[in-house]
């Protein structure tokens, strides 16, 4: 039967094999003094009771730690719109001529919507191929103009020359996949219940009836 002395040696050896706290978590990994104190206390507890759990804690901290690139991209998306259905210049033109055509088209659209600003970025997305109209990504200098563009987007249906142009917000890949699935559900409901008539639509990440949107807006404003 192992002696108590042997057990003590085993525990001591186990503790000794655990890397020091300073090597496990960098000084800049935590964003507030309170968080540093809590993690320090948790690490001390793990060192004494379950040192094998320290790597798991490190993994959790690395997952929760903000990614600077994601923060920048998220901020940029918050003032970006995607435009589809905007006619594209002929493929035979030079790259600079096609870019000038895209920028001119965007300027005309903003004029039609009476949005007084100059975007900081205007680019066609994807590879140029014959017969396929590429979407446009437009980045504004402020979220103010993004919100104005989204709010006025429905007016394009009534403006000659822009009645087939659509505006939506810029989304991540996961958000696009979710939006695509919601729109598929809306189409199926419209086909099944109303013979294809557009009754169900996607609104604020939900499939709802278009006639219910005004009430939803009132409800949302009351909850703000």
PDB file of C-alpha atoms in Angstrom:
ATOM      1  CA  UNK A   1       0.000   0.000   0.000  1.00  0.00           C
ATOM      2  CA  UNK A   2       1.521   3.431  -0.996  1.00  0.00           C
ATOM      3  CA  UNK A   3       2.590   5.573   1.923  1.00  0.00           C
ATOM      4  CA  UNK A   4       1.298   9.079   2.645  1.00  0.00           C
ATOM      5  CA  UNK A   5       4.799  10.332   1.949  1.00  0.00           C
ATOM      6  CA  UNK A   6       4.666   8.879  -1.567  1.00  0.00           C
ATOM      7  CA  UNK A   7       1.296  10.567  -2.181  1.00  0.00           C
ATOM      8  CA  UNK A   8       2.732  13.902  -1.079  1.00  0.00           C
ATOM      9  CA  UNK A   9       5.639  13.491  -3.491  1.00  0.00           C
ATOM     10  CA  UNK A  10       3.250  12.702  -6.348  1.00  0.00           C
ATOM     11  CA  UNK A  11       1.195  15.835  -5.697  1.00  0.00           C
ATOM     12  CA  UNK A  12       4.336  17.933  -5.427  1.00  0.00           C
ATOM     13  CA  UNK A  13       5.613  16.491  -8.689  1.00  0.00           C
ATOM     14  CA  UNK A  14       2.283  17.217 -10.380  1.00  0.00           C
ATOM     15  CA  UNK A  15       2.362  20.825  -9.197  1.00  0.00           C
ATOM     16  CA  UNK A  16       5.952  21.217 -10.295  1.00  0.00           C
ATOM     17  CA  UNK A  17       5.081  20.087 -13.819  1.00  0.00           C
ATOM     18  CA  UNK A  18       2.475  22.857 -14.169  1.00  0.00           C
ATOM     19  CA  UNK A  19       3.878  25.922 -15.975  1.00  0.00           C
ATOM     20  CA  UNK A  20       3.932  29.124 -13.902  1.00  0.00           C
ATOM     21  CA  UNK A  21       0.981  31.495 -14.140  1.00  0.00           C
ATOM     22  CA  UNK A  22       3.008  34.188 -15.871  1.00  0.00           C
ATOM     23  CA  UNK A  23       3.856  31.829 -18.733  1.00  0.00           C
ATOM     24  CA  UNK A  24       0.260  30.654 -19.076  1.00  0.00           C
ATOM     25  CA  UNK A  25      -1.427  34.050 -19.506  1.00  0.00           C
ATOM     26  CA  UNK A  26       0.177  37.202 -20.826  1.00  0.00           C
ATOM     27  CA  UNK A  27      -0.216  40.483 -18.964  1.00  0.00           C
ATOM     28  CA  UNK A  28      -2.244  41.960 -21.807  1.00  0.00           C
ATOM     29  CA  UNK A  29      -4.680  39.054 -22.169  1.00  0.00           C
ATOM     30  CA  UNK A  30      -7.201  40.507 -19.719  1.00  0.00           C
ATOM     31  CA  UNK A  31      -8.924  43.811 -20.216  1.00  0.00           C
ATOM     32  CA  UNK A  32      -9.716  44.888 -16.640  1.00  0.00           C
ATOM     33  CA  UNK A  33      -8.075  44.631 -13.180  1.00  0.00           C
ATOM     34  CA  UNK A  34     -11.177  42.855 -11.843  1.00  0.00           C
ATOM     35  CA  UNK A  35     -10.902  40.168 -14.528  1.00  0.00           C
ATOM     36  CA  UNK A  36      -7.200  39.724 -13.798  1.00  0.00           C
ATOM     37  CA  UNK A  37      -7.913  39.210 -10.083  1.00  0.00           C
ATOM     38  CA  UNK A  38     -10.657  36.644 -10.782  1.00  0.00           C
ATOM     39  CA  UNK A  39      -8.531  34.684 -13.229  1.00  0.00           C
ATOM     40  CA  UNK A  40      -5.588  34.819 -10.823  1.00  0.00           C
ATOM     41  CA  UNK A  41      -7.745  33.352  -8.065  1.00  0.00           C
ATOM     42  CA  UNK A  42      -9.047  30.659 -10.404  1.00  0.00           C
ATOM     43  CA  UNK A  43      -5.525  29.766 -11.503  1.00  0.00           C
ATOM     44  CA  UNK A  44      -4.392  29.479  -7.889  1.00  0.00           C
ATOM     45  CA  UNK A  45      -7.291  27.151  -7.156  1.00  0.00           C
ATOM     46  CA  UNK A  46      -6.518  25.039 -10.220  1.00  0.00           C
ATOM     47  CA  UNK A  47      -2.837  24.821  -9.316  1.00  0.00           C
ATOM     48  CA  UNK A  48      -3.750  23.453  -5.882  1.00  0.00           C
ATOM     49  CA  UNK A  49      -6.691  21.241  -6.797  1.00  0.00           C
ATOM     50  CA  UNK A  50      -6.647  20.446 -10.533  1.00  0.00           C
ATOM     51  CA  UNK A  51      -3.566  21.697 -12.425  1.00  0.00           C
ATOM     52  CA  UNK A  52      -4.625  19.718 -15.492  1.00  0.00           C
ATOM     53  CA  UNK A  53      -7.451  22.248 -15.917  1.00  0.00           C
ATOM     54  CA  UNK A  54      -5.108  25.211 -16.477  1.00  0.00           C
ATOM     55  CA  UNK A  55      -4.647  24.588 -20.244  1.00  0.00           C
ATOM     56  CA  UNK A  56      -8.433  24.546 -20.622  1.00  0.00           C
ATOM     57  CA  UNK A  57      -8.660  27.908 -18.850  1.00  0.00           C
ATOM     58  CA  UNK A  58      -6.014  29.310 -21.178  1.00  0.00           C
ATOM     59  CA  UNK A  59      -7.989  28.106 -24.197  1.00  0.00           C
ATOM     60  CA  UNK A  60     -11.140  29.748 -22.856  1.00  0.00           C
ATOM     61  CA  UNK A  61      -9.326  33.060 -22.316  1.00  0.00           C
ATOM     62  CA  UNK A  62      -7.900  32.975 -25.857  1.00  0.00           C
ATOM     63  CA  UNK A  63     -11.415  32.386 -27.258  1.00  0.00           C
ATOM     64  CA  UNK A  64     -12.956  35.225 -25.239  1.00  0.00           C
ATOM     65  CA  UNK A  65     -10.118  37.624 -25.988  1.00  0.00           C
ATOM     66  CA  UNK A  66     -11.169  40.295 -28.537  1.00  0.00           C
ATOM     67  CA  UNK A  67      -9.734  39.938 -32.043  1.00  0.00           C
ATOM     68  CA  UNK A  68      -8.592  43.410 -33.242  1.00  0.00           C
ATOM     69  CA  UNK A  69      -9.170  42.494 -36.896  1.00  0.00           C
ATOM     70  CA  UNK A  70     -12.729  41.346 -36.204  1.00  0.00           C
ATOM     71  CA  UNK A  71     -13.425  44.570 -34.296  1.00  0.00           C
ATOM     72  CA  UNK A  72     -12.217  46.683 -37.244  1.00  0.00           C
ATOM     73  CA  UNK A  73     -14.194  44.625 -39.781  1.00  0.00           C
ATOM     74  CA  UNK A  74     -17.338  44.789 -37.644  1.00  0.00           C
ATOM     75  CA  UNK A  75     -17.090  48.579 -37.361  1.00  0.00           C
ATOM     76  CA  UNK A  76     -16.615  48.853 -41.126  1.00  0.00           C
ATOM     77  CA  UNK A  77     -19.640  46.620 -41.812  1.00  0.00           C
ATOM     78  CA  UNK A  78     -21.750  48.868 -39.566  1.00  0.00           C
ATOM     79  CA  UNK A  79     -21.414  51.659 -42.169  1.00  0.00           C
ATOM     80  CA  UNK A  80     -21.423  49.549 -45.345  1.00  0.00           C
ATOM     81  CA  UNK A  81     -24.194  48.634 -47.766  1.00  0.00           C
ATOM     82  CA  UNK A  82     -24.423  46.083 -50.583  1.00  0.00           C
ATOM     83  CA  UNK A  83     -26.128  47.064 -53.837  1.00  0.00           C
ATOM     84  CA  UNK A  84     -27.420  44.507 -56.328  1.00  0.00           C
ATOM     85  CA  UNK A  85     -29.014  45.020 -59.709  1.00  0.00           C
ATOM     86  CA  UNK A  86     -26.878  48.028 -60.673  1.00  0.00           C
ATOM     87  CA  UNK A  87     -25.951  47.800 -64.402  1.00  0.00           C
ATOM     88  CA  UNK A  88     -22.274  47.142 -65.006  1.00  0.00           C
ATOM     89  CA  UNK A  89     -19.979  48.635 -67.646  1.00  0.00           C
ATOM     90  CA  UNK A  90     -18.937  46.620 -70.686  1.00  0.00           C
ATOM     91  CA  UNK A  91     -16.163  44.096 -70.180  1.00  0.00           C
ATOM     92  CA  UNK A  92     -14.199  45.607 -73.066  1.00  0.00           C
ATOM     93  CA  UNK A  93     -13.555  48.838 -71.134  1.00  0.00           C
ATOM     94  CA  UNK A  94     -10.404  49.314 -69.086  1.00  0.00           C
ATOM     95  CA  UNK A  95     -10.437  48.615 -65.356  1.00  0.00           C
ATOM     96  CA  UNK A  96     -10.306  52.330 -64.522  1.00  0.00           C
ATOM     97  CA  UNK A  97     -13.189  53.057 -66.895  1.00  0.00           C
ATOM     98  CA  UNK A  98     -15.302  50.315 -65.317  1.00  0.00           C
ATOM     99  CA  UNK A  99     -14.517  51.670 -61.845  1.00  0.00           C
ATOM    100  CA  UNK A 100     -15.440  55.197 -62.954  1.00  0.00           C
ATOM    101  CA  UNK A 101     -18.722  53.848 -64.342  1.00  0.00           C
ATOM    102  CA  UNK A 102     -19.510  52.127 -61.028  1.00  0.00           C
ATOM    103  CA  UNK A 103     -18.725  55.260 -59.012  1.00  0.00           C
ATOM    104  CA  UNK A 104     -20.869  57.394 -61.343  1.00  0.00           C
ATOM    105  CA  UNK A 105     -23.775  54.933 -61.006  1.00  0.00           C
ATOM    106  CA  UNK A 106     -23.493  55.095 -57.216  1.00  0.00           C
ATOM    107  CA  UNK A 107     -23.441  58.885 -57.282  1.00  0.00           C
ATOM    108  CA  UNK A 108     -26.624  58.926 -59.377  1.00  0.00           C
ATOM    109  CA  UNK A 109     -28.329  56.536 -56.954  1.00  0.00           C
ATOM    110  CA  UNK A 110     -27.358  58.631 -53.908  1.00  0.00           C
ATOM    111  CA  UNK A 111     -28.601  61.748 -55.718  1.00  0.00           C
ATOM    112  CA  UNK A 112     -31.905  59.997 -56.438  1.00  0.00           C
ATOM    113  CA  UNK A 113     -32.253  59.161 -52.742  1.00  0.00           C
ATOM    114  CA  UNK A 114     -31.065  62.653 -51.735  1.00  0.00           C
ATOM    115  CA  UNK A 115     -28.238  61.314 -49.581  1.00  0.00           C
ATOM    116  CA  UNK A 116     -25.647  64.058 -49.407  1.00  0.00           C
ATOM    117  CA  UNK A 117     -22.315  62.307 -48.873  1.00  0.00           C
ATOM    118  CA  UNK A 118     -19.292  60.900 -50.681  1.00  0.00           C
ATOM    119  CA  UNK A 119     -18.580  57.228 -49.897  1.00  0.00           C
ATOM    120  CA  UNK A 120     -15.054  56.355 -48.803  1.00  0.00           C
ATOM    121  CA  UNK A 121     -15.089  53.064 -50.768  1.00  0.00           C
ATOM    122  CA  UNK A 122     -17.018  51.856 -53.818  1.00  0.00           C
ATOM    123  CA  UNK A 123     -16.083  48.481 -55.293  1.00  0.00           C
ATOM    124  CA  UNK A 124     -17.591  45.706 -57.376  1.00  0.00           C
ATOM    125  CA  UNK A 125     -17.318  42.357 -55.584  1.00  0.00           C
ATOM    126  CA  UNK A 126     -16.174  39.165 -57.249  1.00  0.00           C
ATOM    127  CA  UNK A 127     -14.570  38.291 -60.568  1.00  0.00           C
ATOM    128  CA  UNK A 128     -15.686  39.988 -63.769  1.00  0.00           C
ATOM    129  CA  UNK A 129     -17.473  37.467 -66.008  1.00  0.00           C
ATOM    130  CA  UNK A 130     -19.621  37.975 -69.061  1.00  0.00           C
ATOM    131  CA  UNK A 131     -23.362  38.092 -68.489  1.00  0.00           C
ATOM    132  CA  UNK A 132     -23.178  38.267 -64.691  1.00  0.00           C
ATOM    133  CA  UNK A 133     -23.813  41.537 -62.866  1.00  0.00           C
ATOM    134  CA  UNK A 134     -21.593  41.876 -59.803  1.00  0.00           C
ATOM    135  CA  UNK A 135     -22.796  43.403 -56.541  1.00  0.00           C
ATOM    136  CA  UNK A 136     -21.338  46.665 -55.250  1.00  0.00           C
ATOM    137  CA  UNK A 137     -19.983  47.279 -51.765  1.00  0.00           C
ATOM    138  CA  UNK A 138     -20.272  50.890 -50.622  1.00  0.00           C
ATOM    139  CA  UNK A 139     -18.598  52.069 -47.406  1.00  0.00           C
ATOM    140  CA  UNK A 140     -19.711  55.384 -45.903  1.00  0.00           C
ATOM    141  CA  UNK A 141     -17.675  57.660 -43.654  1.00  0.00           C
ATOM    142  CA  UNK A 142     -20.305  57.460 -40.930  1.00  0.00           C
ATOM    143  CA  UNK A 143     -23.072  55.108 -39.805  1.00  0.00           C
ATOM    144  CA  UNK A 144     -25.431  58.062 -40.204  1.00  0.00           C
ATOM    145  CA  UNK A 145     -25.379  57.700 -44.002  1.00  0.00           C
ATOM    146  CA  UNK A 146     -25.636  53.897 -43.786  1.00  0.00           C
ATOM    147  CA  UNK A 147     -28.848  54.212 -41.764  1.00  0.00           C
ATOM    148  CA  UNK A 148     -30.203  56.813 -44.174  1.00  0.00           C
ATOM    149  CA  UNK A 149     -29.506  54.556 -47.162  1.00  0.00           C
ATOM    150  CA  UNK A 150     -31.175  51.551 -45.518  1.00  0.00           C
ATOM    151  CA  UNK A 151     -34.184  53.666 -44.542  1.00  0.00           C
ATOM    152  CA  UNK A 152     -34.623  55.067 -48.054  1.00  0.00           C
ATOM    153  CA  UNK A 153     -33.844  51.851 -49.959  1.00  0.00           C
ATOM    154  CA  UNK A 154     -37.540  51.045 -50.548  1.00  0.00           C
ATOM    155  CA  UNK A 155     -37.932  54.352 -52.437  1.00  0.00           C
ATOM    156  CA  UNK A 156     -35.867  52.927 -55.307  1.00  0.00           C
ATOM    157  CA  UNK A 157     -38.921  50.882 -56.383  1.00  0.00           C
ATOM    158  CA  UNK A 158     -40.566  54.183 -57.377  1.00  0.00           C
ATOM    159  CA  UNK A 159     -37.575  55.787 -59.148  1.00  0.00           C
ATOM    160  CA  UNK A 160     -37.222  55.105 -62.907  1.00  0.00           C
ATOM    161  CA  UNK A 161     -33.883  53.496 -63.694  1.00  0.00           C
ATOM    162  CA  UNK A 162     -33.440  52.145 -60.154  1.00  0.00           C
ATOM    163  CA  UNK A 163     -36.581  50.038 -59.776  1.00  0.00           C
ATOM    164  CA  UNK A 164     -34.538  46.821 -60.056  1.00  0.00           C
ATOM    165  CA  UNK A 165     -31.773  47.979 -57.722  1.00  0.00           C
ATOM    166  CA  UNK A 166     -31.722  46.608 -54.176  1.00  0.00           C
ATOM    167  CA  UNK A 167     -29.858  47.767 -51.071  1.00  0.00           C
ATOM    168  CA  UNK A 168     -29.063  45.667 -48.012  1.00  0.00           C
ATOM    169  CA  UNK A 169     -26.606  45.874 -45.150  1.00  0.00           C
ATOM    170  CA  UNK A 170     -23.198  44.209 -45.363  1.00  0.00           C
ATOM    171  CA  UNK A 171     -23.158  40.860 -43.544  1.00  0.00           C
ATOM    172  CA  UNK A 172     -20.716  38.195 -42.414  1.00  0.00           C
ATOM    173  CA  UNK A 173     -20.749  34.771 -44.085  1.00  0.00           C
ATOM    174  CA  UNK A 174     -22.750  33.299 -41.197  1.00  0.00           C
ATOM    175  CA  UNK A 175     -25.256  36.155 -41.361  1.00  0.00           C
ATOM    176  CA  UNK A 176     -25.647  35.704 -45.135  1.00  0.00           C
ATOM    177  CA  UNK A 177     -26.299  31.989 -44.714  1.00  0.00           C
ATOM    178  CA  UNK A 178     -28.920  32.674 -42.036  1.00  0.00           C
ATOM    179  CA  UNK A 179     -30.558  35.358 -44.191  1.00  0.00           C
ATOM    180  CA  UNK A 180     -30.601  33.001 -47.188  1.00  0.00           C
ATOM    181  CA  UNK A 181     -32.303  30.308 -45.106  1.00  0.00           C
ATOM    182  CA  UNK A 182     -34.926  32.737 -43.770  1.00  0.00           C
ATOM    183  CA  UNK A 183     -35.715  33.934 -47.283  1.00  0.00           C
ATOM    184  CA  UNK A 184     -36.060  30.322 -48.425  1.00  0.00           C
ATOM    185  CA  UNK A 185     -38.560  29.734 -45.608  1.00  0.00           C
ATOM    186  CA  UNK A 186     -40.485  32.871 -46.591  1.00  0.00           C
ATOM    187  CA  UNK A 187     -40.682  31.732 -50.232  1.00  0.00           C
ATOM    188  CA  UNK A 188     -41.929  28.292 -49.217  1.00  0.00           C
ATOM    189  CA  UNK A 189     -44.629  29.793 -46.987  1.00  0.00           C
ATOM    190  CA  UNK A 190     -45.721  32.158 -49.753  1.00  0.00           C
ATOM    191  CA  UNK A 191     -45.936  29.284 -52.252  1.00  0.00           C
ATOM    192  CA  UNK A 192     -47.738  26.969 -49.849  1.00  0.00           C
ATOM    193  CA  UNK A 193     -50.226  29.405 -48.320  1.00  0.00           C
ATOM    194  CA  UNK A 194     -50.679  32.188 -50.884  1.00  0.00           C
ATOM    195  CA  UNK A 195     -49.817  30.708 -54.268  1.00  0.00           C
ATOM    196  CA  UNK A 196     -46.535  32.612 -54.561  1.00  0.00           C
ATOM    197  CA  UNK A 197     -47.881  36.021 -53.543  1.00  0.00           C
ATOM    198  CA  UNK A 198     -45.322  37.914 -51.441  1.00  0.00           C
ATOM    199  CA  UNK A 199     -47.017  37.920 -48.039  1.00  0.00           C
ATOM    200  CA  UNK A 200     -44.245  36.564 -45.828  1.00  0.00           C
ATOM    201  CA  UNK A 201     -40.979  38.543 -45.750  1.00  0.00           C
ATOM    202  CA  UNK A 202     -37.780  38.611 -43.708  1.00  0.00           C
ATOM    203  CA  UNK A 203     -37.753  41.402 -41.128  1.00  0.00           C
ATOM    204  CA  UNK A 204     -35.145  41.805 -38.374  1.00  0.00           C
ATOM    205  CA  UNK A 205     -33.916  38.209 -38.684  1.00  0.00           C
ATOM    206  CA  UNK A 206     -37.460  36.812 -38.587  1.00  0.00           C
ATOM    207  CA  UNK A 207     -40.016  35.566 -41.088  1.00  0.00           C
ATOM    208  CA  UNK A 208     -43.133  37.700 -40.666  1.00  0.00           C
ATOM    209  CA  UNK A 209     -46.114  38.880 -42.682  1.00  0.00           C
ATOM    210  CA  UNK A 210     -45.416  42.194 -44.412  1.00  0.00           C
ATOM    211  CA  UNK A 211     -48.676  43.618 -43.064  1.00  0.00           C
ATOM    212  CA  UNK A 212     -47.446  43.044 -39.493  1.00  0.00           C
ATOM    213  CA  UNK A 213     -44.258  45.107 -39.873  1.00  0.00           C
ATOM    214  CA  UNK A 214     -45.805  48.488 -38.863  1.00  0.00           C
ATOM    215  CA  UNK A 215     -47.029  46.966 -35.590  1.00  0.00           C
ATOM    216  CA  UNK A 216     -43.634  45.354 -35.008  1.00  0.00           C
ATOM    217  CA  UNK A 217     -41.942  48.734 -35.510  1.00  0.00           C
ATOM    218  CA  UNK A 218     -44.220  50.322 -32.906  1.00  0.00           C
ATOM    219  CA  UNK A 219     -43.565  47.463 -30.496  1.00  0.00           C
ATOM    220  CA  UNK A 220     -39.797  47.708 -30.995  1.00  0.00           C
ATOM    221  CA  UNK A 221     -39.813  51.489 -30.440  1.00  0.00           C
ATOM    222  CA  UNK A 222     -41.669  51.044 -27.151  1.00  0.00           C
ATOM    223  CA  UNK A 223     -39.053  48.566 -25.955  1.00  0.00           C
ATOM    224  CA  UNK A 224     -36.159  50.962 -26.607  1.00  0.00           C
TER     225      UNK A 224
END
